[in-house]
PDB file of C-alpha atoms in Angstrom:
ATOM      1  CA  MET X   1      35.184 -43.867  56.406  1.00 39.00           C
ATOM      2  CA  ASN X   2      31.945 -42.059  57.336  1.00 45.00           C
ATOM      3  CA  LYS X   3      29.609 -43.146  60.113  1.00 46.00           C
ATOM      4  CA  PHE X   4      26.923 -44.448  57.739  1.00 48.00           C
ATOM      5  CA  ILE X   5      29.360 -46.759  55.936  1.00 45.00           C
ATOM      6  CA  LYS X   6      30.829 -48.126  59.167  1.00 46.00           C
ATOM      7  CA  THR X   7      27.484 -48.812  60.796  1.00 49.00           C
ATOM      8  CA  THR X   8      26.055 -50.397  57.647  1.00 49.00           C
ATOM      9  CA  MET X   9      29.091 -52.694  57.497  1.00 47.00           C
ATOM     10  CA  CYS X  10      28.316 -53.688  61.082  1.00 51.00           C
ATOM     11  CA  ILE X  11      24.709 -54.465  60.150  1.00 52.00           C
ATOM     12  CA  ALA X  12      25.833 -56.549  57.168  1.00 50.00           C
ATOM     13  CA  ALA X  13      28.180 -58.550  59.379  1.00 47.00           C
ATOM     14  CA  LEU X  14      25.373 -59.271  61.817  1.00 50.00           C
ATOM     15  CA  PHE X  15      22.949 -60.227  59.053  1.00 49.00           C
ATOM     16  CA  SER X  16      25.487 -62.678  57.614  1.00 47.00           C
ATOM     17  CA  SER X  17      25.797 -64.425  60.976  1.00 45.00           C
ATOM     18  CA  ILE X  18      22.369 -64.384  62.631  1.00 48.00           C
ATOM     19  CA  SER X  19      20.244 -67.427  61.907  1.00 46.00           C
ATOM     20  CA  PHE X  20      16.775 -66.222  62.719  1.00 51.00           C
ATOM     21  CA  ALA X  21      15.214 -62.795  63.028  1.00 73.00           C
ATOM     22  CA  CYS X  22      11.772 -61.275  63.378  1.00 93.00           C
ATOM     23  CA  THR X  23       8.087 -62.004  62.811  1.00 97.00           C
ATOM     24  CA  THR X  24       5.296 -59.796  61.454  1.00 98.00           C
ATOM     25  CA  VAL X  25       1.576 -60.549  61.743  1.00 98.00           C
ATOM     26  CA  GLY X  26      -1.451 -58.770  60.255  1.00 98.00           C
ATOM     27  CA  TRP X  27      -5.139 -59.010  61.170  1.00 98.00           C
ATOM     28  CA  LEU X  28      -8.110 -57.044  59.840  1.00 98.00           C
ATOM     29  CA  SER X  29     -10.308 -56.506  62.884  1.00 98.00           C
ATOM     30  CA  ASP X  30     -13.643 -54.710  63.256  1.00 97.00           C
ATOM     31  CA  TYR X  31     -11.629 -51.788  64.656  1.00 98.00           C
ATOM     32  CA  GLY X  32      -9.010 -51.503  61.929  1.00 98.00           C
ATOM     33  CA  MET X  33      -6.049 -53.225  60.290  1.00 98.00           C
ATOM     34  CA  ILE X  34      -3.584 -54.287  62.968  1.00 98.00           C
ATOM     35  CA  ILE X  35       0.102 -55.082  62.416  1.00 98.00           C
ATOM     36  CA  SER X  36       2.533 -56.358  65.044  1.00 98.00           C
ATOM     37  CA  ARG X  37       6.179 -57.082  64.333  1.00 98.00           C
ATOM     38  CA  THR X  38       9.119 -58.187  66.445  1.00 97.00           C
ATOM     39  CA  GLN X  39      12.734 -57.141  66.011  1.00 95.00           C
ATOM     40  CA  ASP X  40      14.958 -60.060  67.039  1.00 92.00           C
ATOM     41  CA  TRP X  41      18.602 -59.034  67.186  1.00 88.00           C
ATOM     42  CA  SER X  42      22.000 -59.544  68.823  1.00 86.00           C
ATOM     43  CA  GLU X  43      22.649 -55.963  69.880  1.00 88.00           C
ATOM     44  CA  ASN X  44      21.068 -52.556  70.305  1.00 90.00           C
ATOM     45  CA  SER X  45      20.021 -51.423  66.810  1.00 90.00           C
ATOM     46  CA  PHE X  46      19.404 -47.879  68.133  1.00 93.00           C
ATOM     47  CA  PRO X  47      15.782 -47.622  66.923  1.00 95.00           C
ATOM     48  CA  THR X  48      14.793 -43.987  66.519  1.00 96.00           C
ATOM     49  CA  LEU X  49      11.306 -42.695  65.789  1.00 97.00           C
ATOM     50  CA  THR X  50      11.674 -40.277  62.879  1.00 97.00           C
ATOM     51  CA  ARG X  51       9.608 -38.214  60.469  1.00 98.00           C
ATOM     52  CA  ILE X  52      10.666 -37.834  56.816  1.00 98.00           C
ATOM     53  CA  GLU X  53       8.958 -34.933  55.069  1.00 98.00           C
ATOM     54  CA  ALA X  54       7.453 -35.250  51.582  1.00 98.00           C
ATOM     55  CA  GLY X  55       9.871 -33.671  49.125  1.00 98.00           C
ATOM     56  CA  THR X  56      12.970 -34.981  50.898  1.00 97.00           C
ATOM     57  CA  VAL X  57      15.792 -35.971  48.537  1.00 97.00           C
ATOM     58  CA  ARG X  58      17.064 -39.511  49.171  1.00 96.00           C
ATOM     59  CA  ASN X  59      19.460 -41.876  47.427  1.00 95.00           C
ATOM     60  CA  LEU X  60      18.098 -44.858  45.485  1.00 97.00           C
ATOM     61  CA  HIS X  61      20.779 -47.045  47.069  1.00 94.00           C
ATOM     62  CA  GLY X  62      20.295 -45.873  50.646  1.00 89.00           C
ATOM     63  CA  THR X  63      23.996 -44.979  50.412  1.00 87.00           C
ATOM     64  CA  PRO X  64      25.797 -42.270  48.387  1.00 90.00           C
ATOM     65  CA  THR X  65      26.386 -44.652  45.442  1.00 92.00           C
ATOM     66  CA  GLY X  66      23.146 -44.258  43.476  1.00 95.00           C
ATOM     67  CA  ASP X  67      21.009 -41.621  41.841  1.00 97.00           C
ATOM     68  CA  THR X  68      18.685 -39.516  43.967  1.00 98.00           C
ATOM     69  CA  TYR X  69      14.901 -39.245  44.107  1.00 98.00           C
ATOM     70  CA  LYS X  70      12.401 -36.990  45.857  1.00 98.00           C
ATOM     71  CA  THR X  71       9.837 -38.468  48.254  1.00 98.00           C
ATOM     72  CA  LYS X  72       6.178 -38.022  47.333  1.00 98.00           C
ATOM     73  CA  TYR X  73       4.682 -38.827  50.744  1.00 98.00           C
ATOM     74  CA  THR X  74       5.604 -38.018  54.348  1.00 98.00           C
ATOM     75  CA  ILE X  75       6.790 -41.021  56.370  1.00 98.00           C
ATOM     76  CA  ALA X  76       6.836 -41.717  60.117  1.00 98.00           C
ATOM     77  CA  GLY X  77       8.637 -44.713  61.529  1.00 95.00           C
ATOM     78  CA  ILE X  78      11.702 -46.365  62.948  1.00 96.00           C
ATOM     79  CA  LEU X  79      15.192 -45.807  61.608  1.00 94.00           C
ATOM     80  CA  ALA X  80      17.931 -48.244  62.644  1.00 90.00           C
ATOM     81  CA  TYR X  81      21.598 -47.415  63.148  1.00 81.00           C
ATOM     82  CA  SER X  82      22.455 -44.411  60.954  1.00 65.00           C
ATOM     83  CA  GLY X  83      19.318 -43.967  58.914  1.00 76.00           C
ATOM     84  CA  LEU X  84      18.085 -47.218  57.383  1.00 83.00           C
ATOM     85  CA  ILE X  85      14.273 -47.093  57.152  1.00 91.00           C
ATOM     86  CA  HIS X  86      13.447 -50.187  59.147  1.00 89.00           C
ATOM     87  CA  ASP X  87       9.720 -50.136  59.836  1.00 96.00           C
ATOM     88  CA  ALA X  88       7.484 -47.214  58.905  1.00 98.00           C
ATOM     89  CA  VAL X  89       4.156 -45.944  57.576  1.00 98.00           C
ATOM     90  CA  ASN X  90       3.316 -43.124  55.172  1.00 98.00           C
ATOM     91  CA  GLU X  91       0.620 -40.456  55.215  1.00 98.00           C
ATOM     92  CA  LYS X  92      -1.711 -42.661  53.139  1.00 98.00           C
ATOM     93  CA  GLY X  93      -1.651 -45.477  55.693  1.00 98.00           C
ATOM     94  CA  LEU X  94       0.739 -47.775  53.810  1.00 98.00           C
ATOM     95  CA  GLN X  95       3.126 -49.581  56.157  1.00 98.00           C
ATOM     96  CA  MET X  96       6.333 -51.538  55.542  1.00 98.00           C
ATOM     97  CA  ASN X  97       8.127 -54.197  57.612  1.00 97.00           C
ATOM     98  CA  GLY X  98      11.629 -55.209  56.490  1.00 96.00           C
ATOM     99  CA  LEU X  99      12.871 -58.592  57.752  1.00 96.00           C
ATOM    100  CA  TYR X 100      15.973 -60.719  57.218  1.00 94.00           C
ATOM    101  CA  TYR X 101      15.668 -63.185  54.309  1.00 96.00           C
ATOM    102  CA  LYS X 102      18.703 -65.327  53.507  1.00 94.00           C
ATOM    103  CA  PRO X 103      17.563 -66.507  50.005  1.00 97.00           C
ATOM    104  CA  MET X 104      17.330 -62.942  48.626  1.00 97.00           C
ATOM    105  CA  THR X 105      18.847 -62.966  45.132  1.00 97.00           C
ATOM    106  CA  LEU X 106      19.467 -59.732  43.227  1.00 97.00           C
ATOM    107  CA  LEU X 107      22.000 -58.562  40.680  1.00 96.00           C
ATOM    108  CA  LYS X 108      24.298 -55.671  41.548  1.00 95.00           C
ATOM    109  CA  ALA X 109      22.336 -52.433  41.638  1.00 96.00           C
ATOM    110  CA  GLU X 110      22.928 -49.929  38.851  1.00 97.00           C
ATOM    111  CA  LYS X 111      22.967 -46.218  39.662  1.00 97.00           C
ATOM    112  CA  ASP X 112      19.327 -45.832  38.633  1.00 98.00           C
ATOM    113  CA  SER X 113      18.170 -48.988  40.448  1.00 98.00           C
ATOM    114  CA  VAL X 114      16.570 -49.059  43.885  1.00 98.00           C
ATOM    115  CA  SER X 115      18.738 -51.116  46.236  1.00 97.00           C
ATOM    116  CA  GLN X 116      17.530 -53.597  48.828  1.00 96.00           C
ATOM    117  CA  LEU X 117      18.635 -51.117  51.502  1.00 93.00           C
ATOM    118  CA  GLU X 118      16.248 -48.430  50.254  1.00 96.00           C
ATOM    119  CA  LEU X 119      13.391 -50.451  48.734  1.00 98.00           C
ATOM    120  CA  GLY X 120      11.181 -50.390  51.829  1.00 97.00           C
ATOM    121  CA  GLY X 121      11.563 -46.653  52.202  1.00 97.00           C
ATOM    122  CA  TYR X 122      11.102 -46.084  48.480  1.00 98.00           C
ATOM    123  CA  ILE X 123       7.788 -47.965  48.505  1.00 98.00           C
ATOM    124  CA  LEU X 124       6.487 -45.750  51.316  1.00 98.00           C
ATOM    125  CA  ALA X 125       7.876 -42.611  49.727  1.00 98.00           C
ATOM    126  CA  MET X 126       6.275 -43.179  46.330  1.00 98.00           C
ATOM    127  CA  TYR X 127       3.138 -45.333  46.637  1.00 98.00           C
ATOM    128  CA  SER X 128      -0.194 -44.885  48.410  1.00 98.00           C
ATOM    129  CA  SER X 129      -1.477 -48.470  48.630  1.00 98.00           C
ATOM    130  CA  VAL X 130      -0.454 -52.111  48.364  1.00 98.00           C
ATOM    131  CA  GLU X 131      -2.145 -52.354  44.971  1.00 98.00           C
ATOM    132  CA  GLU X 132      -0.206 -49.404  43.578  1.00 98.00           C
ATOM    133  CA  ALA X 133       3.089 -50.670  45.004  1.00 98.00           C
ATOM    134  CA  VAL X 134       2.619 -54.195  43.643  1.00 98.00           C
ATOM    135  CA  THR X 135       1.743 -52.841  40.198  1.00 98.00           C
ATOM    136  CA  HIS X 136       4.936 -50.775  40.014  1.00 98.00           C
ATOM    137  CA  LEU X 137       7.202 -53.396  41.616  1.00 98.00           C
ATOM    138  CA  LYS X 138       6.702 -55.694  38.636  1.00 96.00           C
ATOM    139  CA  THR X 139       8.715 -53.287  36.453  1.00 97.00           C
ATOM    140  CA  LEU X 140      10.820 -51.437  39.049  1.00 98.00           C
ATOM    141  CA  LYS X 141      14.587 -51.866  38.689  1.00 98.00           C
ATOM    142  CA  VAL X 142      15.839 -53.336  41.982  1.00 98.00           C
ATOM    143  CA  GLY X 143      19.391 -54.448  42.749  1.00 98.00           C
ATOM    144  CA  SER X 144      21.710 -55.330  45.591  1.00 96.00           C
ATOM    145  CA  VAL X 145      24.289 -53.060  47.212  1.00 92.00           C
ATOM    146  CA  SER X 146      27.278 -54.526  49.026  1.00 78.00           C
ATOM    147  CA  MET X 147      29.072 -52.244  51.447  1.00 65.00           C
ATOM    148  CA  PRO X 148      32.889 -51.970  51.046  1.00 54.00           C
ATOM    149  CA  GLY X 149      34.639 -54.351  53.424  1.00 54.00           C
ATOM    150  CA  ALA X 150      31.412 -56.059  54.517  1.00 58.00           C
ATOM    151  CA  PRO X 151      31.356 -59.896  54.361  1.00 61.00           C
ATOM    152  CA  ALA X 152      27.989 -59.961  52.610  1.00 68.00           C
ATOM    153  CA  PRO X 153      25.114 -57.725  51.464  1.00 81.00           C
ATOM    154  CA  ILE X 154      22.131 -57.228  53.738  1.00 89.00           C
ATOM    155  CA  LEU X 155      19.492 -59.777  52.714  1.00 94.00           C
ATOM    156  CA  LEU X 156      15.841 -58.776  53.099  1.00 95.00           C
ATOM    157  CA  HIS X 157      12.231 -59.396  52.218  1.00 98.00           C
ATOM    158  CA  TRP X 158       9.318 -57.082  52.918  1.00 98.00           C
ATOM    159  CA  ALA X 159       5.706 -57.081  54.076  1.00 98.00           C
ATOM    160  CA  ILE X 160       3.622 -54.081  53.019  1.00 98.00           C
ATOM    161  CA  THR X 161       0.143 -53.405  54.369  1.00 98.00           C
ATOM    162  CA  ASP X 162      -2.415 -50.643  53.949  1.00 98.00           C
ATOM    163  CA  LYS X 163      -5.290 -49.483  56.114  1.00 96.00           C
ATOM    164  CA  THR X 164      -7.886 -51.270  53.924  1.00 97.00           C
ATOM    165  CA  GLY X 165      -6.445 -54.610  55.054  1.00 97.00           C
ATOM    166  CA  ASP X 166      -4.603 -55.380  51.825  1.00 98.00           C
ATOM    167  CA  ARG X 167      -1.191 -56.916  52.441  1.00 98.00           C
ATOM    168  CA  ALA X 168       1.658 -58.338  50.359  1.00 98.00           C
ATOM    169  CA  VAL X 169       4.919 -60.171  50.978  1.00 98.00           C
ATOM    170  CA  ILE X 170       7.707 -59.287  48.534  1.00 98.00           C
ATOM    171  CA  GLU X 171      10.605 -61.671  47.917  1.00 98.00           C
ATOM    172  CA  TYR X 172      13.389 -61.637  45.336  1.00 98.00           C
ATOM    173  CA  ASP X 173      14.370 -65.270  44.780  1.00 98.00           C
ATOM    174  CA  ALA X 174      16.784 -66.930  42.377  1.00 97.00           C
ATOM    175  CA  ASP X 175      13.953 -67.366  39.873  1.00 97.00           C
ATOM    176  CA  GLY X 176      12.699 -63.798  40.176  1.00 97.00           C
ATOM    177  CA  LEU X 177      10.255 -61.565  42.041  1.00 98.00           C
ATOM    178  CA  LYS X 178       7.561 -63.311  44.087  1.00 98.00           C
ATOM    179  CA  ILE X 179       4.567 -61.474  45.530  1.00 98.00           C
ATOM    180  CA  TYR X 180       2.071 -63.060  47.931  1.00 98.00           C
ATOM    181  CA  ARG X 181      -1.228 -61.307  48.635  1.00 98.00           C
ATOM    182  CA  GLY X 182      -4.110 -61.414  51.098  1.00 96.00           C
ATOM    183  CA  GLU X 183      -4.278 -64.290  53.564  1.00 97.00           C
ATOM    184  CA  ASP X 184      -1.060 -65.755  52.145  1.00 98.00           C
ATOM    185  CA  ALA X 185       0.767 -62.632  53.343  1.00 98.00           C
ATOM    186  CA  MET X 186      -0.671 -62.173  56.843  1.00 98.00           C
ATOM    187  CA  VAL X 187       2.285 -63.859  58.576  1.00 98.00           C
ATOM    188  CA  MET X 188       5.931 -63.434  57.598  1.00 98.00           C
ATOM    189  CA  THR X 189       9.076 -64.658  59.343  1.00 97.00           C
ATOM    190  CA  ASN X 190      12.353 -65.392  57.543  1.00 96.00           C
ATOM    191  CA  GLN X 191      13.772 -68.112  55.298  1.00 94.00           C
ATOM    192  CA  PRO X 192      12.793 -70.360  53.535  1.00 96.00           C
ATOM    193  CA  SER X 193      10.432 -68.805  50.982  1.00 98.00           C
ATOM    194  CA  GLN X 194       6.897 -67.702  51.818  1.00 98.00           C
ATOM    195  CA  GLN X 195       5.616 -70.494  49.572  1.00 98.00           C
ATOM    196  CA  ILE X 196       7.437 -73.155  51.583  1.00 97.00           C
ATOM    197  CA  HIS X 197       6.068 -71.679  54.803  1.00 96.00           C
ATOM    198  CA  LEU X 198       2.531 -71.805  53.387  1.00 97.00           C
ATOM    199  CA  ASP X 199       3.034 -75.413  52.304  1.00 95.00           C
ATOM    200  CA  ASN X 200       4.366 -76.294  55.775  1.00 91.00           C
ATOM    201  CA  VAL X 201       1.182 -75.008  57.414  1.00 90.00           C
ATOM    202  CA  LYS X 202      -0.855 -77.388  55.262  1.00 86.00           C
ATOM    203  CA  THR X 203       0.990 -80.342  56.813  1.00 81.00           C
ATOM    204  CA  ILE X 204      -0.424 -79.620  60.275  1.00 75.00           C
ATOM    205  CA  LYS X 205      -3.053 -82.310  60.622  1.00 64.00           C
ATOM    206  CA  LYS X 206      -4.517 -81.495  64.004  1.00 66.00           C
ATOM    207  CA  PHE X 207      -5.503 -78.056  65.278  1.00 67.00           C
ATOM    208  CA  GLY X 208      -6.472 -77.548  68.895  1.00 70.00           C
ATOM    209  CA  PRO X 209      -5.093 -78.132  72.405  1.00 71.00           C
ATOM    210  CA  GLY X 210      -1.864 -80.117  72.361  1.00 70.00           C
ATOM    211  CA  ILE X 211      -0.904 -79.139  68.823  1.00 73.00           C
ATOM    212  CA  ASP X 212       2.752 -79.909  68.049  1.00 69.00           C
ATOM    213  CA  PHE X 213       4.608 -77.487  65.781  1.00 66.00           C
ATOM    214  CA  GLY X 214       7.831 -79.555  65.854  1.00 60.00           C
ATOM    215  CA  SER X 215      10.870 -79.816  68.084  1.00 52.00           C
ATOM    216  CA  LYS X 216      13.071 -77.006  66.742  1.00 61.00           C
ATOM    217  CA  GLY X 217      11.740 -74.343  69.095  1.00 57.00           C
ATOM    218  CA  ASN X 218      10.159 -70.987  68.362  1.00 56.00           C
ATOM    219  CA  THR X 219      13.441 -69.386  67.290  1.00 75.00           C
ATOM    220  CA  ASN X 220      13.214 -71.366  64.048  1.00 85.00           C
ATOM    221  CA  PRO X 221      11.493 -69.332  61.285  1.00 91.00           C
ATOM    222  CA  GLU X 222       9.431 -72.289  60.048  1.00 91.00           C
ATOM    223  CA  ASP X 223       8.086 -73.084  63.503  1.00 88.00           C
ATOM    224  CA  ARG X 224       7.414 -69.410  64.238  1.00 92.00           C
ATOM    225  CA  PHE X 225       5.442 -69.170  61.006  1.00 94.00           C
ATOM    226  CA  LYS X 226       3.319 -72.199  61.934  1.00 91.00           C
ATOM    227  CA  GLU X 227       2.764 -70.957  65.467  1.00 90.00           C
ATOM    228  CA  ALA X 228       1.798 -67.421  64.461  1.00 94.00           C
ATOM    229  CA  THR X 229      -0.474 -68.661  61.651  1.00 93.00           C
ATOM    230  CA  TYR X 230      -2.231 -71.071  63.987  1.00 90.00           C
ATOM    231  CA  PHE X 231      -2.818 -68.597  66.828  1.00 92.00           C
ATOM    232  CA  ARG X 232      -3.835 -65.845  64.407  1.00 95.00           C
ATOM    233  CA  SER X 233      -6.507 -68.203  63.052  1.00 91.00           C
ATOM    234  CA  GLN X 234      -7.982 -68.417  66.568  1.00 91.00           C
ATOM    235  CA  LEU X 235      -8.474 -64.678  67.056  1.00 96.00           C
ATOM    236  CA  LYS X 236     -12.057 -63.739  67.965  1.00 93.00           C
ATOM    237  CA  ASP X 237     -13.974 -60.486  67.561  1.00 95.00           C
ATOM    238  CA  ALA X 238     -12.228 -57.623  69.318  1.00 97.00           C
ATOM    239  CA  THR X 239     -14.010 -55.393  71.832  1.00 98.00           C
ATOM    240  CA  SER X 240     -12.027 -52.238  71.021  1.00 98.00           C
ATOM    241  CA  SER X 241      -9.073 -50.997  68.993  1.00 98.00           C
ATOM    242  CA  ARG X 242      -6.760 -51.566  71.938  1.00 98.00           C
ATOM    243  CA  ASN X 243      -8.098 -55.071  72.452  1.00 98.00           C
ATOM    244  CA  ALA X 244      -7.512 -55.852  68.765  1.00 98.00           C
ATOM    245  CA  MET X 245      -3.928 -54.582  69.072  1.00 98.00           C
ATOM    246  CA  LEU X 246      -3.361 -56.707  72.169  1.00 98.00           C
ATOM    247  CA  LYS X 247      -4.618 -59.804  70.368  1.00 98.00           C
ATOM    248  CA  VAL X 248      -2.206 -59.406  67.447  1.00 98.00           C
ATOM    249  CA  PHE X 249       0.645 -58.437  69.780  1.00 98.00           C
ATOM    250  CA  SER X 250       0.187 -61.764  71.547  1.00 97.00           C
ATOM    251  CA  VAL X 251       0.382 -63.811  68.338  1.00 97.00           C
ATOM    252  CA  ALA X 252       3.934 -62.883  67.270  1.00 95.00           C
ATOM    253  CA  PRO X 253       6.417 -65.268  68.980  1.00 92.00           C
ATOM    254  CA  ILE X 254       8.905 -63.624  71.336  1.00 91.00           C
ATOM    255  CA  ILE X 255      12.542 -64.726  71.461  1.00 89.00           C
ATOM    256  CA  PRO X 256      13.631 -65.037  75.122  1.00 89.00           C
ATOM    257  CA  GLN X 257      16.532 -63.056  76.491  1.00 90.00           C
ATOM    258  CA  ASP X 258      19.884 -64.860  76.102  1.00 88.00           C
ATOM    259  CA  ALA X 259      18.604 -67.261  73.442  1.00 84.00           C
ATOM    260  CA  ALA X 260      21.540 -69.165  71.923  1.00 81.00           C
ATOM    261  CA  ASN X 261      22.963 -67.879  68.641  1.00 76.00           C
ATOM    262  CA  ILE X 262      26.105 -68.115  66.522  1.00 73.00           C
ATOM    263  CA  LEU X 263      27.591 -64.724  65.673  1.00 69.00           C
ATOM    264  CA  ASN X 264      30.715 -64.458  63.507  1.00 70.00           C
ATOM    265  CA  GLY X 265      31.413 -68.148  64.147  1.00 77.00           C
ATOM    266  CA  LYS X 266      31.262 -67.816  67.929  1.00 79.00           C
ATOM    267  CA  GLU X 267      28.632 -68.725  70.484  1.00 79.00           C
ATOM    268  CA  SER X 268      26.493 -65.706  71.324  1.00 77.00           C
ATOM    269  CA  THR X 269      22.943 -64.749  72.240  1.00 80.00           C
ATOM    270  CA  TYR X 270      20.065 -62.740  70.839  1.00 85.00           C
ATOM    271  CA  ALA X 271      16.523 -61.820  71.812  1.00 91.00           C
ATOM    272  CA  THR X 272      13.460 -59.840  70.801  1.00 94.00           C
ATOM    273  CA  GLU X 273      14.918 -56.343  71.071  1.00 96.00           C
ATOM    274  CA  TRP X 274      11.589 -54.605  70.493  1.00 97.00           C
ATOM    275  CA  GLN X 275       8.013 -55.146  69.347  1.00 98.00           C
ATOM    276  CA  MET X 276       5.703 -52.605  67.722  1.00 98.00           C
ATOM    277  CA  THR X 277       1.952 -52.925  67.221  1.00 98.00           C
ATOM    278  CA  THR X 278       0.018 -50.460  65.050  1.00 98.00           C
ATOM    279  CA  ASN X 279      -3.585 -49.889  64.054  1.00 98.00           C
ATOM    280  CA  LEU X 280      -3.188 -48.563  60.515  1.00 98.00           C
ATOM    281  CA  THR X 281      -6.773 -47.309  60.517  1.00 97.00           C
ATOM    282  CA  THR X 282      -6.601 -45.170  63.673  1.00 98.00           C
ATOM    283  CA  GLY X 283      -2.855 -44.542  63.818  1.00 98.00           C
ATOM    284  CA  GLU X 284      -2.492 -45.900  67.374  1.00 98.00           C
ATOM    285  CA  THR X 285       0.910 -47.459  68.042  1.00 98.00           C
ATOM    286  CA  ILE X 286       2.330 -49.264  71.064  1.00 98.00           C
ATOM    287  CA  PHE X 287       6.087 -49.851  71.153  1.00 98.00           C
ATOM    288  CA  SER X 288       7.910 -52.039  73.685  1.00 97.00           C
ATOM    289  CA  TYR X 289      11.703 -51.965  73.978  1.00 97.00           C
ATOM    290  CA  HIS X 290      13.219 -54.693  76.147  1.00 94.00           C
ATOM    291  CA  PHE X 291      16.938 -55.246  75.739  1.00 91.00           C
ATOM    292  CA  ASN X 292      19.963 -55.052  78.065  1.00 89.00           C
ATOM    293  CA  ASP X 293      18.948 -52.784  80.979  1.00 93.00           C
ATOM    294  CA  THR X 294      16.102 -51.008  79.190  1.00 94.00           C
ATOM    295  CA  TRP X 295      12.432 -52.013  79.475  1.00 95.00           C
ATOM    296  CA  ASN X 296      10.208 -49.285  78.100  1.00 93.00           C
ATOM    297  CA  ASN X 297       6.684 -49.046  76.730  1.00 95.00           C
ATOM    298  CA  LEU X 298       5.775 -46.029  74.631  1.00 97.00           C
ATOM    299  CA  GLU X 299       2.643 -44.996  72.754  1.00 98.00           C
ATOM    300  CA  TRP X 300       2.070 -42.588  69.869  1.00 98.00           C
ATOM    301  CA  ASN X 301      -0.217 -41.973  66.911  1.00 98.00           C
ATOM    302  CA  TYR X 302       1.631 -42.038  63.610  1.00 98.00           C
ATOM    303  CA  LYS X 303      -0.919 -39.669  62.064  1.00 98.00           C
ATOM    304  CA  SER X 304      -0.069 -37.017  64.643  1.00 98.00           C
ATOM    305  CA  ILE X 305       3.651 -37.433  63.954  1.00 98.00           C
ATOM    306  CA  ILE X 306       3.108 -37.106  60.211  1.00 98.00           C
ATOM    307  CA  GLU X 307       1.106 -33.901  60.773  1.00 98.00           C
ATOM    308  CA  ASN X 308       3.700 -32.447  63.171  1.00 98.00           C
ATOM    309  CA  THR X 309       6.198 -30.570  61.007  1.00 97.00           C
ATOM    310  CA  ASP X 310       8.259 -29.745  64.128  1.00 98.00           C
ATOM    311  CA  PHE X 311       8.692 -33.391  65.210  1.00 98.00           C
ATOM    312  CA  LYS X 312      12.249 -34.189  66.293  1.00 97.00           C
ATOM    313  CA  PRO X 313      13.838 -37.691  66.158  1.00 96.00           C
ATOM    314  CA  LEU X 314      13.073 -39.646  69.328  1.00 96.00           C
ATOM    315  CA  PRO X 315      15.452 -42.428  70.493  1.00 95.00           C
ATOM    316  CA  LEU X 316      13.376 -45.417  71.603  1.00 96.00           C
ATOM    317  CA  TYR X 317      16.148 -47.417  73.265  1.00 94.00           C
ATOM    318  CA  LYS X 318      16.787 -45.207  76.332  1.00 90.00           C
TER     319      LYS X 318
END
């Protein structure tokens, strides 16, 4: 069994066990469109900063089981484990965040279908804006790939954002494809559906000091959605690009180290493994890795990486 298959089986096992994972927040500031997302996980996912050149041949399934396609745009971003495009941006300033989503419902992928493993990367590889992606997604054949021996397929939903400030949340539910745009897409966590999260926010009757989001704690996706939506609504005019990035960074809830979790039926822990904040307009990116014995902060400009044809993969977890 090759390394890709084994590591993807490991990811699928984790996804089938973990209860909560990740938050992404967007804000259009006077200094650009800012995105900050957390990666909440039970182990080192080996995030690696990578560049994928336009014209690269990839598989529609993200595994060797589907047809191939050729990328139209160059991509810079984070690959997890053995090559899954986790969180990235293309040369046109279109960014994708892929997060765990338990309700994902898709039929088995055919050879010429894009699988849930590759969909995020495919969107960046082929489309230049949220509007273009949303238009094509309505007719794009998308299916689910289950890895041999894995207990369940990887279940995902996606947030895509471009440098104009347009943003969409993409979910495949039992009753079909759902797309949320604009303000309805500026915060995304995990299950239940984006629509239920939006309805939950409407039930908050009092905004201000002493607001109560509930008693489940910020590891719960519904409470994290309420919290991030509320604090995002309080953001004031930024004084610089860096200040705008700091503001959005502070909105996404952080899962503490050693937070309780159930993994494969046993008591375990998880935490925010890393957080990345990007200004899609300027390209500025600040990445913080804080897991096990590693606590690093790195900075780069995704535009420079995209332009650098000699860029070599950079592990971000060391």
